[in-house]
Each structure stands twice: as C-alpha cells, then as structure tokens.
C-alpha cells in the first residue's frame, strides 16, 4: 500500500523570493517617456539598439517598449531593411 501523506511529516512553506526573476515592475517605455509619437525608419541609432547582433528584432520584454511603440519599431526596421538601410542578417 502507498504511504499516506501529511500527518507525521511537517510541511515546509515556500518563502517568497524578493527580487527574483519575473518580479517587480516593468521598466517604462523609453519612447513614451521621451514623448516620441512616431518611430522614424531613418533613425539608425534607435533601430540598431532594438536589434540583436544577428539582425533580429528584439522582443518588447527585452527592449522595454510598450505595445504601440514595439509595433512601430518593427515596421520601421522592416521599412529600413526594404530600402537597404539596414541588413536583413548580420555579416559573419
């Protein structure tokens, strides 16, 4: 037969981890903080900052951008790629 749980053994409680991964507030959107209405596809510094070394668009969780500005970033990067201003992939 299987042993009955509980009873003789004390249960241990999980302690709340403060400052662990996934805790705390999200950092505010840098574009909302600077009151940027539209993300420009010609602004290379901003676009490069939200792209990885391989040329991929980083997620909003990494960039800290709000939904509206993350969408504008993605469109601006795609537009700059189409015009040949940004690479699709990084060089080796």
Coordinates of N, CA and C in Angstrom, one line a residue:
X1 N 0.8 -1.2 0.0 CA 0.0 0.0 0.0 C 0.9 1.3 0.0
X2 N 0.3 2.3 -0.5 CA 1.0 3.6 -0.6 C 0.9 4.3 0.8
X3 N 2.0 5.0 1.1 CA 2.0 5.8 2.4 C 1.1 7.0 2.3
X4 N 0.4 7.2 3.4 CA -0.4 8.4 3.4 C 0.4 9.6 3.7
X5 N 0.1 10.7 2.9 CA 0.9 11.9 3.1 C 0.3 12.8 4.2
X6 N 1.2 13.7 4.7 CA 0.7 14.6 5.7 C 1.0 14.0 7.1
X7 N 0.1 14.2 8.0 CA 0.1 13.6 9.3 C 1.4 13.8 10.1
X8 N 2.3 12.8 10.0 CA 3.5 12.8 10.8 C 4.6 13.8 10.3
X9 N 4.6 14.1 9.0 CA 5.6 14.9 8.5 C 5.2 16.4 8.5
X10 N 6.1 17.3 8.9 CA 5.7 18.7 8.8 C 5.9 19.2 7.4
X11 N 4.9 20.0 7.0 CA 5.0 20.6 5.7 C 5.9 21.9 5.7
X12 N 6.7 22.1 4.7 CA 7.6 23.3 4.7 C 6.9 24.3 3.7
X13 N 6.9 25.5 4.1 CA 6.4 26.5 3.3 C 7.4 27.1 2.4
X14 N 7.0 27.5 1.2 CA 7.9 28.2 0.3 C 8.0 29.6 0.7
X15 N 9.2 30.1 0.8 CA 9.4 31.5 1.1 C 9.3 32.3 -0.1
X16 N 8.7 33.5 0.0 CA 8.6 34.4 -1.1 C 9.9 35.0 -1.4
X17 N 10.4 34.8 -2.7 CA 11.7 35.3 -3.1 C 11.5 36.8 -3.5
X18 N 12.2 37.6 -2.9 CA 12.1 39.0 -3.3 C 13.2 39.3 -4.3
X19 N 12.9 40.0 -5.4 CA 13.9 40.4 -6.3 C 14.3 39.3 -7.3
X20 N 13.5 38.2 -7.3 CA 13.9 37.1 -8.2 C 13.5 37.4 -9.6
X21 N 13.7 36.4 -10.5 CA 13.3 36.7 -11.9 C 11.8 36.8 -12.0
X22 N 11.4 37.8 -12.8 CA 10.0 38.0 -13.1 C 9.3 38.8 -12.1
X23 N 10.0 39.3 -11.1 CA 9.3 40.1 -10.0 C 9.5 41.6 -10.3
X24 N 8.7 42.4 -9.7 CA 8.9 43.8 -9.8 C 8.1 44.4 -11.0
X25 N 8.3 45.7 -11.2 CA 7.5 46.4 -12.2 C 8.3 46.3 -13.5
X26 N 7.6 46.5 -14.6 CA 8.2 46.6 -15.9 C 8.8 48.0 -16.0
X27 N 10.0 48.2 -16.7 CA 10.5 49.5 -16.8 C 9.7 50.3 -17.8
X28 N 9.5 51.6 -17.7 CA 8.7 52.3 -18.5 C 9.2 52.4 -20.0
X29 N 8.4 52.5 -20.9 CA 8.7 52.6 -22.3 C 9.6 53.9 -22.5
X30 N 10.7 53.7 -23.1 CA 11.6 54.9 -23.4 C 11.0 55.9 -24.3
X31 N 10.2 55.4 -25.3 CA 9.6 56.2 -26.3 C 8.5 57.0 -25.7
X32 N 7.7 56.4 -24.8 CA 6.6 57.1 -24.1 C 7.2 58.2 -23.1
X33 N 8.3 57.8 -22.5 CA 9.0 58.7 -21.6 C 9.5 59.9 -22.3
X34 N 10.1 59.7 -23.5 CA 10.6 60.9 -24.3 C 9.5 61.5 -25.2
X35 N 8.3 61.1 -25.1 CA 7.2 61.6 -25.8 C 7.4 61.5 -27.3
X36 N 7.8 60.3 -27.8 CA 8.0 60.1 -29.2 C 6.7 59.6 -29.8
X37 N 6.2 60.4 -30.8 CA 4.9 60.0 -31.4 C 5.1 58.8 -32.4
X38 N 6.1 59.0 -33.3 CA 6.3 58.1 -34.4 C 7.8 57.7 -34.4
X39 N 8.0 56.4 -34.5 CA 9.4 55.9 -34.6 C 9.8 56.1 -36.1
X40 N 10.9 56.7 -36.3 CA 11.4 57.0 -37.7 C 12.3 55.9 -38.2
X41 N 12.1 55.5 -39.5 CA 12.9 54.4 -40.0 C 14.3 54.9 -40.4
X42 N 14.6 56.2 -40.4 CA 15.9 56.8 -40.7 C 16.8 57.0 -39.4
X43 N 16.2 56.7 -38.3 CA 16.9 56.9 -37.0 C 17.7 55.6 -36.7
X44 N 18.9 55.4 -37.2 CA 19.7 54.2 -37.2 C 20.1 53.9 -35.7
X45 N 20.4 54.8 -34.9 CA 20.8 54.6 -33.6 C 19.8 53.8 -32.8
X46 N 18.5 54.3 -32.9 CA 17.4 53.7 -32.2 C 17.1 52.3 -32.7
X47 N 17.1 52.2 -34.0 CA 16.8 50.9 -34.6 C 17.9 49.9 -34.3
X48 N 19.1 50.3 -34.3 CA 20.2 49.3 -34.0 C 20.2 48.9 -32.6
X49 N 19.7 49.8 -31.7 CA 19.6 49.4 -30.3 C 18.6 48.3 -30.0
X50 N 17.5 48.3 -30.8 CA 16.5 47.3 -30.5 C 16.7 46.0 -31.4
X51 N 17.8 45.9 -32.1 CA 18.1 44.7 -32.9 C 19.2 44.0 -32.2
X52 N 19.2 42.6 -32.4 CA 20.3 41.8 -31.9 C 21.5 41.9 -32.8
X53 N 22.6 41.3 -32.4 CA 23.8 41.3 -33.2 C 23.6 40.6 -34.5
X54 N 22.7 39.6 -34.5 CA 22.4 38.8 -35.7 C 21.5 39.5 -36.6
X55 N 20.9 40.6 -36.2 CA 20.0 41.4 -37.0 C 18.5 41.2 -36.7
X56 N 18.2 40.4 -35.7 CA 16.8 40.1 -35.4 C 16.2 41.2 -34.5
X57 N 14.9 41.4 -34.6 CA 14.2 42.4 -33.8 C 14.0 41.8 -32.4
X58 N 14.5 42.5 -31.4 CA 14.3 42.1 -30.0 C 12.9 42.2 -29.6
X59 N 12.5 41.4 -28.6 CA 11.1 41.4 -28.2 C 10.8 42.6 -27.2
X60 N 9.6 42.9 -27.0 CA 9.2 44.0 -26.2 C 9.7 43.8 -24.8
X61 N 9.7 42.6 -24.3 CA 10.1 42.2 -23.0 C 11.6 42.6 -22.8
X62 N 12.4 42.5 -23.9 CA 13.8 42.9 -23.8 C 14.0 44.4 -24.0
X63 N 13.3 45.0 -25.0 CA 13.5 46.4 -25.3 C 12.8 47.3 -24.2
X64 N 11.8 46.8 -23.6 CA 11.0 47.6 -22.7 C 10.0 48.6 -23.3
X65 N 9.8 48.4 -24.6 CA 8.9 49.2 -25.3 C 7.4 48.8 -25.1
X66 N 6.5 49.7 -25.1 CA 5.1 49.4 -25.0 C 4.6 48.8 -26.3
X67 N 3.4 48.3 -26.3 CA 2.9 47.6 -27.5 C 2.8 48.5 -28.7
X68 N 2.4 49.7 -28.5 CA 2.3 50.7 -29.7 C 3.7 50.9 -30.3
X69 N 4.7 51.3 -29.4 CA 6.0 51.6 -29.9 C 6.7 50.4 -30.4
X70 N 6.5 49.2 -29.9 CA 7.1 48.0 -30.4 C 6.6 47.7 -31.8
X71 N 5.4 47.9 -32.0 CA 4.8 47.7 -33.4 C 5.4 48.7 -34.4
X72 N 5.6 50.0 -33.9 CA 6.2 51.0 -34.8 C 7.7 50.7 -35.0
X73 N 8.3 50.1 -34.0 CA 9.7 49.7 -34.2 C 9.9 48.6 -35.3
X74 N 9.0 47.6 -35.2 CA 9.1 46.5 -36.1 C 8.8 47.0 -37.6
X75 N 7.8 47.9 -37.7 CA 7.5 48.4 -39.1 C 8.7 49.3 -39.6
X76 N 9.3 50.1 -38.7 CA 10.4 50.9 -39.1 C 11.6 50.1 -39.5
X77 N 11.9 49.0 -38.8 CA 13.0 48.2 -39.1 C 12.8 47.5 -40.4
X78 N 11.6 47.0 -40.6 CA 11.3 46.3 -41.9 C 11.3 47.3 -43.1
X79 N 10.9 48.5 -42.9 CA 11.0 49.5 -43.9 C 12.4 49.9 -44.2
X80 N 13.2 50.0 -43.2 CA 14.7 50.3 -43.4 C 15.4 49.2 -44.1
X81 N 15.0 48.0 -43.8 CA 15.6 46.8 -44.5 C 15.2 46.8 -46.0
X82 N 14.0 47.1 -46.2 CA 13.5 47.1 -47.6 C 14.2 48.1 -48.5
X83 N 14.5 49.3 -47.9 CA 15.2 50.3 -48.6 C 16.7 50.1 -48.6
X84 N 17.2 49.1 -47.9 CA 18.6 48.8 -48.0 C 19.4 49.6 -46.9
X85 N 18.7 50.2 -46.0 CA 19.4 51.0 -44.9 C 19.9 50.1 -43.8
X86 N 19.2 49.0 -43.6 CA 19.6 48.0 -42.5 C 19.8 46.6 -43.2
X87 N 20.7 45.8 -42.7 CA 20.8 44.5 -43.2 C 19.7 43.5 -42.7
X88 N 19.3 42.5 -43.5 CA 18.4 41.5 -43.0 C 19.1 40.6 -42.1
X89 N 20.3 40.2 -42.3 CA 21.1 39.4 -41.4 C 22.5 40.0 -41.2
X90 N 23.1 39.6 -40.1 CA 24.4 40.2 -39.8 C 25.5 39.5 -40.7
X91 N 26.6 40.2 -40.9 CA 27.7 39.6 -41.6 C 28.5 38.8 -40.7
X92 N 29.2 37.7 -41.2 CA 29.9 36.8 -40.4 C 31.2 37.3 -40.0

